[in-house]
Coordinates of C-alpha atoms and ligand atoms in Angstrom, one line a residue:
M19 CA -6.7 -34.4 -79.5
S20 CA -4.6 -31.1 -78.3
A21 CA -0.8 -31.4 -78.7
L22 CA 0.6 -32.4 -75.2
H23 CA 4.0 -31.9 -73.5
L24 CA 4.3 -34.4 -70.8
P25 CA 7.3 -34.3 -68.9
T26 CA 9.2 -37.6 -69.7
W27 CA 9.8 -40.3 -67.2
Q28 CA 12.9 -42.2 -67.3
A29 CA 12.4 -45.3 -65.8
R30 CA 15.7 -47.1 -65.3
T31 CA 14.3 -50.0 -63.7
R32 CA 11.4 -51.2 -66.2
T33 CA 12.0 -55.0 -67.7
G34 CA 11.4 -55.6 -71.0
G35 CA 11.3 -52.3 -72.3
A36 CA 8.1 -49.3 -72.5
A37 CA 4.8 -51.2 -73.0
S38 CA 3.5 -50.8 -76.2
D39 CA 0.7 -49.1 -77.2
E40 CA -1.0 -52.3 -78.7
D41 CA -0.5 -53.7 -75.2
L42 CA -3.1 -53.7 -72.3
V43 CA -3.6 -50.4 -70.6
R44 CA -3.0 -51.8 -67.0
F45 CA -4.9 -49.6 -64.6
Q46 CA -1.7 -49.1 -62.4
R47 CA 1.8 -50.0 -63.7
P48 CA 3.7 -49.2 -60.8
I49 CA 7.2 -48.1 -61.3
L50 CA 9.8 -48.6 -57.5
P51 CA 12.9 -47.0 -57.7
P52 CA 16.3 -48.1 -59.1
V53 CA 17.6 -51.0 -57.1
D54 CA 21.3 -49.2 -57.1
E55 CA 19.4 -46.3 -55.5
I56 CA 17.8 -48.5 -52.9
E57 CA 21.2 -50.3 -52.1
R58 CA 22.7 -47.0 -51.9
Y59 CA 21.0 -46.9 -48.5
F60 CA 20.1 -50.3 -47.5
A61 CA 24.4 -50.5 -47.3
A62 CA 23.9 -48.7 -44.0
S63 CA 21.7 -51.1 -42.8
R64 CA 24.2 -54.1 -43.9
A65 CA 27.2 -52.3 -42.4
V66 CA 25.7 -52.7 -39.1
G67 CA 23.9 -56.4 -40.0
W68 CA 20.3 -54.6 -39.4
Y69 CA 17.0 -55.4 -41.0
S70 CA 14.3 -54.3 -39.1
N71 CA 13.2 -53.1 -35.2
G72 CA 14.1 -49.2 -36.4
G73 CA 17.2 -49.3 -37.9
P74 CA 19.2 -47.1 -39.9
C75 CA 17.0 -46.8 -43.4
H76 CA 14.1 -46.9 -40.5
A77 CA 15.1 -43.5 -38.0
L78 CA 16.3 -42.0 -41.4
L79 CA 13.2 -42.6 -43.0
S80 CA 11.5 -40.9 -40.0
E81 CA 13.2 -37.8 -40.1
R82 CA 12.8 -37.5 -44.2
A83 CA 9.0 -37.9 -44.1
S84 CA 8.4 -35.8 -40.7
E85 CA 10.2 -33.2 -42.8
L86 CA 7.9 -33.9 -46.0
L87 CA 4.8 -33.6 -43.2
G88 CA 5.4 -30.6 -41.5
G89 CA 7.6 -31.1 -39.1
R90 CA 4.9 -34.0 -36.9
P91 CA 6.6 -36.9 -36.0
V92 CA 6.1 -40.4 -38.3
V93 CA 5.8 -43.8 -37.3
P94 CA 7.2 -45.6 -40.6
V95 CA 4.3 -49.1 -40.7
S96 CA 3.8 -52.4 -42.4
S97 CA 1.3 -51.2 -44.8
G98 CA -1.3 -48.1 -44.5
G99 CA -3.7 -50.6 -43.1
I100 CA -1.6 -51.6 -40.7
G101 CA -0.9 -47.8 -39.4
L102 CA -4.9 -47.5 -39.4
I103 CA -5.4 -49.6 -36.8
L104 CA -2.1 -48.8 -35.0
A105 CA -3.7 -44.9 -35.1
L106 CA -6.8 -46.6 -33.7
R107 CA -5.3 -47.8 -31.1
A108 CA -2.9 -45.3 -29.4
L109 CA -5.5 -42.7 -29.6
V110 CA -8.7 -44.5 -27.9
G111 CA -7.0 -47.2 -26.3
A112 CA -8.8 -50.5 -25.6
P113 CA -12.4 -50.4 -26.2
R114 CA -14.7 -49.3 -23.0
P115 CA -18.7 -50.2 -22.8
Q116 CA -20.2 -47.1 -24.0
R117 CA -17.5 -44.9 -26.4
T118 CA -17.7 -47.8 -29.3
E119 CA -18.5 -46.3 -32.7
V120 CA -15.9 -44.6 -34.9
L121 CA -17.1 -42.6 -37.7
L122 CA -16.4 -43.2 -41.0
P123 CA -17.2 -41.9 -44.7
S124 CA -18.8 -45.0 -46.5
F125 CA -17.1 -43.7 -49.8
T126 CA -13.8 -45.2 -49.1
Y127 CA -11.4 -48.5 -49.2
A128 CA -12.6 -51.3 -46.8
A129 CA -9.1 -50.9 -44.7
C130 CA -10.7 -48.3 -42.7
A131 CA -13.8 -50.3 -41.6
A132 CA -11.5 -53.0 -41.4
A133 CA -9.0 -51.2 -38.9
I134 CA -12.3 -50.2 -36.7
V135 CA -13.5 -53.8 -36.1
W136 CA -10.0 -55.4 -35.8
C137 CA -9.7 -52.1 -33.2
G138 CA -12.6 -54.0 -31.2
L139 CA -14.6 -50.9 -32.4
E140 CA -18.0 -51.0 -34.6
P141 CA -18.0 -48.8 -37.9
V142 CA -20.6 -46.4 -38.2
F143 CA -21.7 -44.9 -41.5
C144 CA -21.5 -40.8 -42.9
D145 CA -22.7 -39.7 -46.4
I146 CA -19.8 -37.4 -48.3
E147 CA -20.6 -34.0 -49.8
D148 CA -21.1 -34.1 -53.5
E149 CA -18.0 -31.5 -54.7
G150 CA -15.2 -33.1 -52.9
W151 CA -16.7 -36.9 -51.8
H152 CA -15.0 -36.2 -48.7
M153 CA -16.6 -36.7 -45.8
C154 CA -19.9 -34.5 -45.0
S155 CA -19.6 -31.6 -42.5
A156 CA -23.1 -30.9 -41.6
G157 CA -24.0 -35.0 -41.8
L158 CA -21.0 -35.3 -39.2
A159 CA -22.2 -33.0 -36.8
D160 CA -25.6 -34.2 -36.9
A161 CA -24.1 -37.6 -36.4
L162 CA -21.9 -36.6 -33.4
A163 CA -25.0 -34.2 -31.9
E164 CA -27.2 -38.0 -32.0
R165 CA -24.7 -40.3 -31.0
E166 CA -23.6 -38.2 -28.0
G167 CA -21.4 -40.3 -25.4
R168 CA -21.1 -43.4 -28.0
V169 CA -18.7 -42.1 -30.1
A170 CA -15.1 -42.9 -29.9
A171 CA -13.7 -41.3 -32.6
I172 CA -13.9 -40.1 -35.9
L173 CA -12.1 -41.6 -39.3
A174 CA -12.4 -38.9 -42.4
C175 CA -10.7 -39.3 -45.5
S176 CA -8.8 -37.1 -48.1
T177 CA -10.6 -38.9 -50.8
F178 CA -7.9 -40.4 -53.7
G179 CA -5.6 -38.4 -51.5
T180 CA -6.9 -35.5 -52.7
P181 CA -6.4 -32.4 -49.7
V182 CA -9.8 -31.4 -48.1
P183 CA -10.3 -27.9 -48.7
T184 CA -9.0 -26.2 -45.5
V185 CA -12.6 -24.5 -44.2
Q186 CA -13.8 -28.4 -44.2
A187 CA -10.5 -29.5 -42.4
A188 CA -11.4 -26.7 -39.5
E189 CA -14.9 -28.1 -39.3
W190 CA -14.0 -31.7 -39.0
A191 CA -11.2 -30.7 -36.2
R192 CA -13.6 -28.3 -34.4
L193 CA -16.0 -31.1 -34.2
A194 CA -13.7 -33.7 -33.0
E195 CA -12.4 -31.1 -30.4
D196 CA -15.8 -30.4 -29.2
A197 CA -16.8 -34.0 -28.9
G198 CA -13.8 -34.7 -27.0
V199 CA -12.9 -37.9 -29.7
P200 CA -9.8 -37.9 -31.9
L201 CA -9.8 -37.0 -35.7
V202 CA -7.7 -39.5 -37.8
L203 CA -7.7 -38.9 -40.9
D204 CA -6.5 -41.6 -43.9
S205 CA -4.5 -40.1 -46.8
A206 CA -3.5 -43.5 -48.1
A207 CA -2.8 -42.2 -51.4
G208 CA -1.7 -38.6 -50.2
L209 CA 1.5 -38.6 -49.9
G210 CA 3.1 -35.6 -51.5
A211 CA -0.6 -33.6 -51.4
V212 CA -0.6 -32.3 -48.4
G213 CA -3.4 -30.0 -48.0
D214 CA -3.3 -26.5 -45.7
G215 CA -6.0 -27.6 -42.9
P216 CA -5.5 -27.7 -39.1
L217 CA -3.6 -31.3 -38.5
P218 CA -5.5 -34.2 -37.6
D219 CA -4.6 -36.4 -34.5
A220 CA -3.1 -39.1 -37.0
E221 CA -2.7 -39.0 -40.8
I222 CA -1.7 -42.1 -42.9
F223 CA -0.1 -42.9 -45.4
S224 CA -0.1 -45.7 -47.8
M225 CA 3.4 -47.2 -49.9
H226 CA 1.6 -49.9 -51.2
A227 CA 2.5 -51.2 -54.8
T228 CA -0.5 -48.7 -56.2
K229 CA 0.2 -45.6 -54.7
P230 CA 2.1 -42.6 -55.8
M231 CA 5.0 -43.6 -53.9
P232 CA 4.7 -47.0 -54.2
I233 CA 7.5 -49.7 -52.4
G234 CA 5.4 -52.5 -52.2
E235 CA 4.1 -52.5 -48.7
G236 CA 4.4 -50.1 -46.2
G237 CA 3.3 -47.3 -44.7
L238 CA 3.6 -43.8 -42.6
V239 CA 1.8 -42.7 -39.7
A240 CA 2.3 -39.1 -39.0
L241 CA 1.2 -37.8 -35.1
R242 CA 0.3 -34.4 -33.7
D243 CA 1.3 -35.7 -30.2
P244 CA 5.2 -37.4 -29.6
D245 CA 3.7 -39.1 -26.8
V246 CA 0.9 -40.3 -28.9
A247 CA 4.3 -41.1 -31.7
E248 CA 5.8 -43.0 -28.6
R249 CA 2.8 -45.0 -28.4
V250 CA 2.2 -46.0 -32.0
R251 CA 6.0 -46.8 -32.2
L252 CA 5.4 -49.3 -29.2
L253 CA 1.9 -51.0 -30.8
A254 CA 4.0 -51.4 -33.6
N255 CA 6.8 -54.1 -32.0
Y256 CA 4.6 -56.0 -29.9
G257 CA 4.1 -53.6 -27.1
L258 CA 7.3 -54.4 -26.0
D259 CA 9.4 -51.8 -23.9
E260 CA 13.3 -51.4 -23.7
D261 CA 13.3 -54.6 -21.4
H262 CA 11.4 -56.5 -24.1
V263 CA 8.3 -56.9 -21.0
A264 CA 4.8 -56.2 -23.1
V265 CA 3.6 -53.2 -21.2
T266 CA 0.4 -53.6 -24.1
V267 CA -1.2 -55.7 -26.8
G268 CA 0.4 -54.6 -29.2
L269 CA 1.8 -56.3 -33.5
N270 CA 4.1 -56.7 -35.9
G271 CA 3.6 -53.6 -38.0
K272 CA 7.2 -52.5 -38.3
L273 CA 8.5 -51.4 -41.4
D274 CA 11.5 -53.4 -42.8
E275 CA 15.2 -51.8 -43.3
W276 CA 15.2 -52.7 -47.4
H277 CA 11.6 -51.4 -48.0
A278 CA 12.4 -48.0 -45.6
A279 CA 15.5 -47.6 -48.2
T280 CA 13.3 -48.3 -51.3
A281 CA 11.5 -45.3 -49.5
L282 CA 14.1 -43.6 -49.3
A283 CA 14.9 -43.7 -52.9
G284 CA 11.3 -43.0 -53.5
L285 CA 11.6 -39.4 -51.7
D286 CA 14.0 -39.0 -53.7
Q287 CA 12.2 -38.9 -57.1
L288 CA 8.5 -37.8 -55.4
D289 CA 9.1 -34.1 -56.8
G290 CA 8.8 -35.5 -60.6
V291 CA 6.8 -38.3 -60.3
L292 CA 4.2 -36.2 -58.9
L293 CA 4.9 -34.0 -61.7
A294 CA 4.5 -36.3 -64.5
R295 CA 1.1 -37.6 -62.7
R296 CA -0.5 -35.0 -62.5
S297 CA 0.6 -33.3 -66.0
R298 CA -0.7 -36.4 -67.0
A299 CA -4.0 -36.4 -64.9
A300 CA -4.8 -32.7 -65.9
F301 CA -4.7 -33.5 -69.7
M302 CA -6.9 -36.3 -69.4
R303 CA -9.0 -34.2 -67.3
R304 CA -8.7 -31.3 -69.9
E305 CA -9.5 -34.0 -72.9
L306 CA -13.1 -35.2 -71.1
A307 CA -13.7 -31.9 -69.7
G308 CA -17.9 -31.0 -69.8
D309 CA -21.2 -31.9 -69.3
P310 CA -21.5 -34.5 -68.4
I311 CA -18.4 -35.6 -66.8
R312 CA -17.2 -34.3 -63.7
F313 CA -13.8 -34.5 -61.5
Q314 CA -13.1 -34.1 -57.9
A315 CA -12.8 -31.1 -56.7
L316 CA -9.0 -30.3 -55.9
A317 CA -8.4 -32.7 -58.0
E318 CA -5.0 -30.7 -59.3
R319 CA -3.6 -31.0 -56.0
S320 CA -3.5 -35.1 -55.5
G321 CA -0.9 -37.6 -56.2
A322 CA -3.0 -38.6 -59.6
Q323 CA -2.6 -42.0 -58.2
F324 CA -5.5 -42.7 -61.0
V325 CA -7.9 -40.2 -62.4
P326 CA -11.2 -40.3 -61.0
A327 CA -14.3 -38.9 -63.1
L328 CA -18.1 -39.1 -62.5
L329 CA -20.5 -40.0 -65.7
R330 CA -23.8 -39.4 -66.4
S331 CA -25.2 -42.3 -65.6
R332 CA -24.6 -46.1 -63.6
G333 CA -26.1 -47.2 -67.4
A334 CA -23.2 -44.5 -68.9
R335 CA -20.7 -46.1 -66.1
E336 CA -21.3 -50.3 -66.9
R337 CA -20.9 -49.4 -70.6
A338 CA -17.9 -47.4 -69.9
L339 CA -16.5 -50.5 -67.7
A340 CA -17.5 -53.7 -70.8
S341 CA -16.0 -50.8 -73.8
A342 CA -12.6 -50.7 -71.4
Q343 CA -12.7 -54.3 -71.2
A344 CA -13.0 -55.0 -74.7
N345 CA -10.8 -52.6 -75.5
G346 CA -7.3 -54.1 -73.3
I347 CA -7.9 -50.9 -71.1
G348 CA -7.8 -51.3 -67.0
L349 CA -10.7 -49.0 -65.7
R350 CA -11.6 -49.7 -62.5
A351 CA -14.5 -48.1 -59.9
Y352 CA -13.5 -47.2 -56.8
F353 CA -15.0 -46.9 -54.5
S354 CA -18.0 -48.9 -55.8
P355 CA -19.9 -50.3 -53.9
A356 CA -19.4 -48.5 -51.5
L357 CA -18.5 -50.2 -48.0
H358 CA -22.0 -50.2 -46.5
A359 CA -23.0 -52.0 -49.6
M360 CA -20.3 -54.6 -49.2
P361 CA -21.5 -58.3 -47.3
A362 CA -18.6 -57.6 -44.2
Y363 CA -20.0 -53.8 -43.3
A364 CA -23.3 -54.0 -44.5
G365 CA -25.1 -54.4 -40.7
Y366 CA -23.0 -51.8 -39.6
E367 CA -25.2 -49.0 -38.9
R368 CA -25.6 -45.8 -40.3
A369 CA -25.4 -41.8 -39.8
G370 CA -28.2 -40.6 -41.7
G371 CA -28.9 -41.4 -45.1
L372 CA -26.3 -42.5 -47.9
E373 CA -27.6 -40.4 -50.7
V374 CA -24.5 -38.6 -52.2
T375 CA -22.1 -42.1 -51.6
R376 CA -24.7 -43.8 -53.3
R377 CA -25.1 -40.9 -56.2
I378 CA -21.6 -40.9 -56.8
S379 CA -20.5 -44.6 -55.9
E380 CA -23.0 -45.8 -58.9
R381 CA -21.3 -43.2 -61.7
I382 CA -17.7 -43.5 -60.8
I383 CA -14.9 -44.3 -62.4
S384 CA -11.3 -44.4 -62.0
L385 CA -9.0 -44.1 -65.1
P386 CA -5.3 -45.6 -65.2
M387 CA -2.4 -43.7 -64.4
A388 CA 1.5 -44.1 -64.0
N389 CA 4.4 -42.1 -64.1
D390 CA 5.4 -42.9 -68.0
L391 CA 1.8 -43.1 -69.5
T392 CA 2.2 -42.6 -73.2
E393 CA 0.0 -40.2 -75.4
L394 CA -0.7 -42.7 -77.0
E395 CA -2.3 -44.4 -74.1
I396 CA -3.5 -41.4 -73.0
E397 CA -5.5 -40.9 -76.3
R398 CA -7.1 -45.0 -75.8
I399 CA -8.5 -44.4 -72.7
V400 CA -10.2 -40.4 -73.4
T401 CA -11.5 -41.8 -76.6
C402 CA -12.9 -45.3 -75.0
V403 CA -14.6 -43.1 -72.0
K404 CA -15.4 -40.0 -73.9
D405 CA -18.5 -41.4 -75.4
F406 CA -20.2 -42.5 -72.7
G407 CA -19.6 -39.8 -70.7
Ligands
PLP504 C1 -8.5 -45.0 -49.0 C2 -7.2 -46.0 -48.0 N1 -6.8 -46.7 -47.1 C3 -6.3 -47.4 -46.7 C4 -5.3 -48.0 -47.5 C5 -4.6 -49.4 -47.3 O1 -3.4 -49.3 -47.1 P1 -2.7 -50.5 -47.3 O2 -2.6 -51.2 -48.6 O3 -1.0 -49.7 -47.5 O4 -2.5 -51.3 -46.6 C6 -5.5 -48.1 -49.2 C7 -5.3 -48.9 -50.0 O5 -5.7 -48.9 -51.0 C8 -6.7 -46.9 -49.1 O6 -7.2 -46.7 -51.0

């Protein structure tokens, strides 16, 4: 293995010391910001005795997240999944008899299809493309043409938090505009990995414990239109106006002050976290590069929640997973099965074939990642997977 110079990660919060290299390499080993750094922000909430419903930390987080996300209005919410529901509801409204379908890739996380169904809409699964594993633009165009008048929204994903290539993002935006439907982008793992394509109507980020900026549970919704942002805020607070009267059917999607304070402390260290994770992911990819192992296009621009890799066959994937289990390495296989093959969603329609989704989901593996993954741990992961390429 070639020499590796990883940025060190000073995790003041880890209790029980660093993991031993004989230990299990967990799939994720989240590091939350130190409590004293969280407390530094939370003191403002304590001072006014205000712990939820848009207190000082929530307000500051809205501002700082907006700066990070290109000046768009941002609403902090209780999870990425709730953010998806709120964004869809704010943009589509209550279901109408005609337009009930939402186009989405099947190669994504269950939160996407769940959000659509919770909004009273129907998921329709589309294929992805072979390089970036994002929703295929040609397939999306065909689906919109074939289903004209039935589509209520497009829910695309920046798969694994990897930015969508500019041309592809522009095609999605144009197709949505031509069809007169909103474009929601799920960038759950993409905080800090902002692409340069045109902005979607809503973009969702997760701060779940397993994401590059973990707080436990939490999410951010970035909106293009300030009026839609207001609607998301209203919906996240039971639809209650300033007089505490429900003017629409909402839910509790608020991010509380402690988690907002954790996110503020997380933002302070985000650059260092991204550097630590990206350098480790790049090193792993270099060590494993070459036929037949393949990686996602533009992976180097992601926040490296984990390292997705494509093996040569389903058999190779199954052997790699078995070997990882025997060697104490927490390998996973996201997104396998794809959503259209899961019992909860198998009954929903598909727009066109899902050949690329099938091909990729049966060969994909997800390699572990952590801010403080050691050289020896990386060596163990690489050694375990290399033989199965
Ligand atoms: C692609 C994708 N979308 C949405 C979510 C949901 O985010 P949360 O766990 O914050 O609800 C996740 C979470 O893993 C995800 O991976």
